[in-house]
Tab-separated table of C-alpha atoms and ligand atoms in Angstrom:
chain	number	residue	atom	x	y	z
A	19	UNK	CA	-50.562	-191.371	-44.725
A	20	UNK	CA	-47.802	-193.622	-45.727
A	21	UNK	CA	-46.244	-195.036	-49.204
A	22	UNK	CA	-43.489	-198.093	-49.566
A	23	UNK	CA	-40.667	-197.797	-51.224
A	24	UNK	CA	-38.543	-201.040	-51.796
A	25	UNK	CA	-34.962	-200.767	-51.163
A	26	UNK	CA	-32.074	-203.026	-50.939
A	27	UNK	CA	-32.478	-203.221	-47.050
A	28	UNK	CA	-35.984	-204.567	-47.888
A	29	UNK	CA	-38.796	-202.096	-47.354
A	30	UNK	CA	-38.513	-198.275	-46.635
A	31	UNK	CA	-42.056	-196.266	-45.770
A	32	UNK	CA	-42.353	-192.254	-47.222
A	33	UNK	CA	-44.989	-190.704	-44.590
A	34	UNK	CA	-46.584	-187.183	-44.093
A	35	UNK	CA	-45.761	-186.627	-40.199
A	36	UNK	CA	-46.919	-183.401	-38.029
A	37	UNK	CA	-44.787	-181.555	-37.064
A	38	UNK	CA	-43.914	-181.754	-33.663
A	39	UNK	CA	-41.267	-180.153	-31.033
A	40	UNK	CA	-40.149	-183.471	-31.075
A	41	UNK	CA	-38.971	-183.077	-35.031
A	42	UNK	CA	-39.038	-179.269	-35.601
A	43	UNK	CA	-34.955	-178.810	-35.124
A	44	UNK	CA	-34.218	-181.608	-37.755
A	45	UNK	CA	-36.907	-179.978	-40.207
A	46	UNK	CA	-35.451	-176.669	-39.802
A	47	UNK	CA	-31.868	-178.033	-40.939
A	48	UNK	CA	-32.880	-179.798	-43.989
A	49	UNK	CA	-31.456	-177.960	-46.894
A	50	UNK	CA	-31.611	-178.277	-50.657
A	51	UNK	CA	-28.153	-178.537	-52.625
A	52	UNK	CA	-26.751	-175.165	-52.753
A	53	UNK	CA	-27.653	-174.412	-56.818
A	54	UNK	CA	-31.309	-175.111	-55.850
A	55	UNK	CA	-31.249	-172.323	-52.615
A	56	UNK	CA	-33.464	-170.265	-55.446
A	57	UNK	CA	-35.658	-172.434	-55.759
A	58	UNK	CA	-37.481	-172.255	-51.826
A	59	UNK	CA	-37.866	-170.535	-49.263
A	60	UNK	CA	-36.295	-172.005	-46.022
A	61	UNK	CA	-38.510	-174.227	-44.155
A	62	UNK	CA	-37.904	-171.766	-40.931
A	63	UNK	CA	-39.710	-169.114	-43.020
A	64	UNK	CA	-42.137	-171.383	-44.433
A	65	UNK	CA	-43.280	-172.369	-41.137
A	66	UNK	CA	-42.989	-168.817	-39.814
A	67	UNK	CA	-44.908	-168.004	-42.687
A	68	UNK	CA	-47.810	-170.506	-41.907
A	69	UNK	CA	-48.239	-168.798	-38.433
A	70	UNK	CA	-49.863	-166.402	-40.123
A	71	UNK	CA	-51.686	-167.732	-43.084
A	72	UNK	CA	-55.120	-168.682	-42.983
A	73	UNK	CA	-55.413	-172.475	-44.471
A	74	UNK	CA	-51.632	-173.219	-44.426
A	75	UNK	CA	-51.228	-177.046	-43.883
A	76	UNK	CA	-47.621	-178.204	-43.902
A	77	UNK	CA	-45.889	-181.432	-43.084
A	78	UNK	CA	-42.602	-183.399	-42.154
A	79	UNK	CA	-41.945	-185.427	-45.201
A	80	UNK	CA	-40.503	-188.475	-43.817
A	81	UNK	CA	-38.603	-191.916	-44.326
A	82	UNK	CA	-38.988	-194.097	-42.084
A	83	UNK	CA	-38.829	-191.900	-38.861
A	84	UNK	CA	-36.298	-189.529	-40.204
A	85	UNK	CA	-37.722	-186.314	-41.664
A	86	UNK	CA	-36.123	-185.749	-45.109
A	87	UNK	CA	-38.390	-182.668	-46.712
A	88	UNK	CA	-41.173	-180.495	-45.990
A	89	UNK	CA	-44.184	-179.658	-47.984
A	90	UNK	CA	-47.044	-176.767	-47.501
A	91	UNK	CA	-50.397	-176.226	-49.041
A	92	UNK	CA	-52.737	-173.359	-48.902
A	93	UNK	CA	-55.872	-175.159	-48.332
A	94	UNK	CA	-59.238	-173.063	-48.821
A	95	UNK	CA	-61.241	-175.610	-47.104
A	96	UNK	CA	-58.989	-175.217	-44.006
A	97	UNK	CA	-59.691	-171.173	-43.756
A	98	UNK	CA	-63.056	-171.020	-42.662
A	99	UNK	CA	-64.257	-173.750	-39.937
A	100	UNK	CA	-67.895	-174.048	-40.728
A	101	UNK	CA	-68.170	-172.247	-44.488
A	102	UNK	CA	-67.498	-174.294	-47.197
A	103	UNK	CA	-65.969	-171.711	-49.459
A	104	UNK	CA	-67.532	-171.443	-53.549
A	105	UNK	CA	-64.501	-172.394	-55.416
A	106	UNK	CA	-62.580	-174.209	-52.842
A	107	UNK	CA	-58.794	-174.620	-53.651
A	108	UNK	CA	-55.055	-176.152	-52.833
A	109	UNK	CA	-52.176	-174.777	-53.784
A	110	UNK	CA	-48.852	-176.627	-53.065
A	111	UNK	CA	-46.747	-173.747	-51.842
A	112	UNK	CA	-43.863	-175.074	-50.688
A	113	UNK	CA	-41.902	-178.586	-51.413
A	114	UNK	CA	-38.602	-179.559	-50.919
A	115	UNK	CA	-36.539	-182.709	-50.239
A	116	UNK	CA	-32.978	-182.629	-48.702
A	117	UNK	CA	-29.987	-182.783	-50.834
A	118	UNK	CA	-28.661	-185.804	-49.122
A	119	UNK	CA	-31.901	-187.755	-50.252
A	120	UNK	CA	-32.626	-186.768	-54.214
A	121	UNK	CA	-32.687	-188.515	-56.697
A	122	UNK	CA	-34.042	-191.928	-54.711
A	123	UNK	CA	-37.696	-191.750	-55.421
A	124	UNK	CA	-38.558	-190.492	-52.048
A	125	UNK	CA	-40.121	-186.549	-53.799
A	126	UNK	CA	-42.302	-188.651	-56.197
A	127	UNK	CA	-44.144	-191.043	-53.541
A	128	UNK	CA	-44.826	-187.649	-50.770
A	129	UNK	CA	-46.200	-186.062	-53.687
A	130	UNK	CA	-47.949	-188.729	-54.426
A	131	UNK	CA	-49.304	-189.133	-51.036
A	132	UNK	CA	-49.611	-184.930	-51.373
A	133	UNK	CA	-51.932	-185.473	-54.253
A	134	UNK	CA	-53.758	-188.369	-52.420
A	135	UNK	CA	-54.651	-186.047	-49.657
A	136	UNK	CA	-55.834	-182.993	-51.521
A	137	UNK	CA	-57.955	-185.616	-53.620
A	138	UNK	CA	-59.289	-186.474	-50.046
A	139	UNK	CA	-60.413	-182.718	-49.473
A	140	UNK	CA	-63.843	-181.986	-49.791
A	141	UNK	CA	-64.558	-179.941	-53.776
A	142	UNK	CA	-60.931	-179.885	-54.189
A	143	UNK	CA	-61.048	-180.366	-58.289
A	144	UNK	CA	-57.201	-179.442	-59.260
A	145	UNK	CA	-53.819	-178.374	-57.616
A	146	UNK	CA	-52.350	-175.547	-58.491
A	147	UNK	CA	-48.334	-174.249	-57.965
A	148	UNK	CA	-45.816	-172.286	-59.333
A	149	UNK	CA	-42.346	-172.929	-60.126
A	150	UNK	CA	-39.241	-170.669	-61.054
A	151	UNK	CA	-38.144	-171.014	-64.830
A	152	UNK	CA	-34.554	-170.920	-63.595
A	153	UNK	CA	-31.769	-174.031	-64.256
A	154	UNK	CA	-32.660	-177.068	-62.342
A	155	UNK	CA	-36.104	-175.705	-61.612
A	156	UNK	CA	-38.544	-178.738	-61.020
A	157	UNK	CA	-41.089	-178.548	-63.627
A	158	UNK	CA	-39.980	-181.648	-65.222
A	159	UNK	CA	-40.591	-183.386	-61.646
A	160	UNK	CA	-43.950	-181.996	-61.822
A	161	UNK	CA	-44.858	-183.429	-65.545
A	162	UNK	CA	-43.724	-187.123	-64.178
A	163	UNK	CA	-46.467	-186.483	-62.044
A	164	UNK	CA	-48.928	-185.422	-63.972
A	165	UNK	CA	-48.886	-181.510	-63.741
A	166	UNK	CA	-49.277	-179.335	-67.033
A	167	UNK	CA	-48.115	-175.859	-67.696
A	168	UNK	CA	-51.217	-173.516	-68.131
A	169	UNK	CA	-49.091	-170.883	-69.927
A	170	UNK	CA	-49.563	-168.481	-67.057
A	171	UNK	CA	-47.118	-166.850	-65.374
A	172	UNK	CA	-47.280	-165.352	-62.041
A	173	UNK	CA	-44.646	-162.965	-60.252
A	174	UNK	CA	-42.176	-164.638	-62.985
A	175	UNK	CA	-43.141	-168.041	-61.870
A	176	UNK	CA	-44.337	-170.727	-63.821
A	177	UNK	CA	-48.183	-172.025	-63.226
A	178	UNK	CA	-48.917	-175.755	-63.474
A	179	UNK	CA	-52.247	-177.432	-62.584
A	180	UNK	CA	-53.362	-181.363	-62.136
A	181	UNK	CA	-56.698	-182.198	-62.599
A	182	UNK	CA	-57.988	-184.530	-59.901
A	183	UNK	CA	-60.514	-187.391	-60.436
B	225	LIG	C1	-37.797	-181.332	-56.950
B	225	LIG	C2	-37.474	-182.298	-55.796
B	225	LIG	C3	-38.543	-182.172	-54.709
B	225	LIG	C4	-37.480	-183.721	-56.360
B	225	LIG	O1	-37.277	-184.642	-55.292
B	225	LIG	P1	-36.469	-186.023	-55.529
B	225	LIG	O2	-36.710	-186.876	-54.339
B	225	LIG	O3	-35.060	-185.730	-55.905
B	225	LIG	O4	-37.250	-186.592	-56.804
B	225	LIG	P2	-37.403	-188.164	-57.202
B	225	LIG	O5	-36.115	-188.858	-56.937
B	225	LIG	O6	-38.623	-188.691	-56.561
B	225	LIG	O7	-37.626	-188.038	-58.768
B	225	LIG	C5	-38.794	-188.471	-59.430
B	225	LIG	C6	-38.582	-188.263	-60.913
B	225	LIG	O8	-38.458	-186.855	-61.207
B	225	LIG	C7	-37.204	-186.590	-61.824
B	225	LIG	N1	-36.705	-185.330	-61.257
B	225	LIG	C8	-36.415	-185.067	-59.971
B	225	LIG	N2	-36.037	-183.794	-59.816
B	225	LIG	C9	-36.071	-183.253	-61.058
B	225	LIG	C10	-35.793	-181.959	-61.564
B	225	LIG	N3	-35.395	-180.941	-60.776
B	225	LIG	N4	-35.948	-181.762	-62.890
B	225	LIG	C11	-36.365	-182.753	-63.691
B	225	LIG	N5	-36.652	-183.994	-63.267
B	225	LIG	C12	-36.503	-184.231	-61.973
B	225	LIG	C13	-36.307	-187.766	-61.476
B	225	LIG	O9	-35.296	-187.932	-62.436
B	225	LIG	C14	-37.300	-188.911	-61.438
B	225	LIG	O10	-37.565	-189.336	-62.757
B	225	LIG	P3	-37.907	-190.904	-63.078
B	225	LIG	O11	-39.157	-191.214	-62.271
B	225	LIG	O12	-38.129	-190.916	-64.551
B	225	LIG	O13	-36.720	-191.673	-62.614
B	225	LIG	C15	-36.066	-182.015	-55.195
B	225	LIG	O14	-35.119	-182.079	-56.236
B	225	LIG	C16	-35.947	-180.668	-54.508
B	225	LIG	O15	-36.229	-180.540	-53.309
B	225	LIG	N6	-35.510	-179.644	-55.266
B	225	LIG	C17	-35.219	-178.317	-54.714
B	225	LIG	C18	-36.462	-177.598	-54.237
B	225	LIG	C19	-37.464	-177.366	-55.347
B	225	LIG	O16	-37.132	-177.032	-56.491
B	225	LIG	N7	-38.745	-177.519	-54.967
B	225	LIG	C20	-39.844	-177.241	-55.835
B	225	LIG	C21	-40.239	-175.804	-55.666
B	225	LIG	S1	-41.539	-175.362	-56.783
């Protein structure tokens, strides 16, 4: 799963990479800019936390062959091996991109590539996440994207949904 991204060095490539032992120490360093700690979890506990969530599918989000971010779904279709579940479902749980690498274009292609692969997933009809309503919060990322508030709010988070084609 990879997207392009020109640059003035010529041509940089935003990919979805396992995560190996290989990469796991530079994933667990990356860190949002301090005003945005708020905003997610660590990816140490987000990985912790997939351990022991059925359906968790998370990713290095990387450029070139440097992980920059991390991103984790809760995929229904992933729970059960053989049952196809009624309603099946993704929710993007986690996403983050390190401070050092905002603001270049690089959270708008993996989330493009995010969207690409739930749109692969058998059923999957819409992606669903919440956001915080704090300052900085990244609902405004999620709009260039094509998310839209619902007007729901869950555990004082704000719900968004994108309709797949
Ligand atoms: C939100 C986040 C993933 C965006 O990543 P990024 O690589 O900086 O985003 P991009 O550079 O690809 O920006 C794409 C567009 O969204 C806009 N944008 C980025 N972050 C934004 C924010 N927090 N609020 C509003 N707009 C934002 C950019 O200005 C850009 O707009 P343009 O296409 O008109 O130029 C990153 O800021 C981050 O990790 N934030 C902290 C963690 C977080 O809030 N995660 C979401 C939890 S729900």
């Amino acid at each position: 799963m990879n997207s392009n991204i020109q640059n003035g060095k010529g041509s940089s490539k935003i990919t979805l990479k396992k995560i190996t032992s290989i990469n796991l120490e530079t994933i667990l360093n990356l860190k949002v800019k301090p005003k945005q700690r708020t905003l997610v979890a660590p990816n140490a506990v987000s990985i912790a936390q997939a351990q022991f969530t059925r359906g968790a599918w998370y990713r290095a989000i990387c450029l070139d062959k440097e992980p920059i971010g991390f991103v984790m779904l809760r995929d229904s279709t992933l729970k059960f091996k053989k049952i196809n579940p009624k309603n099946p479902e993704i929710y993007l749980w986690r996403f983050m991109i390190d401070g050092r690498y905002q603001g270049k274009g690089y959270g708008k292609k993996a989330l493009e590539l995010v969207i690409h692969h739930a749109q692969s997933r058998s059923g999957i009809k819409e992606i669903t996440l919440h956001h915080q309503p704090s300052k900085g919060n990244a609902g405004n990322f999620y709009k260039k994207l094509g998310f839209k508030h619902t007007g729901k709010i869950h555990l004082g988070e704000l719900e968004m949904k994108l309709k797949l084609d």
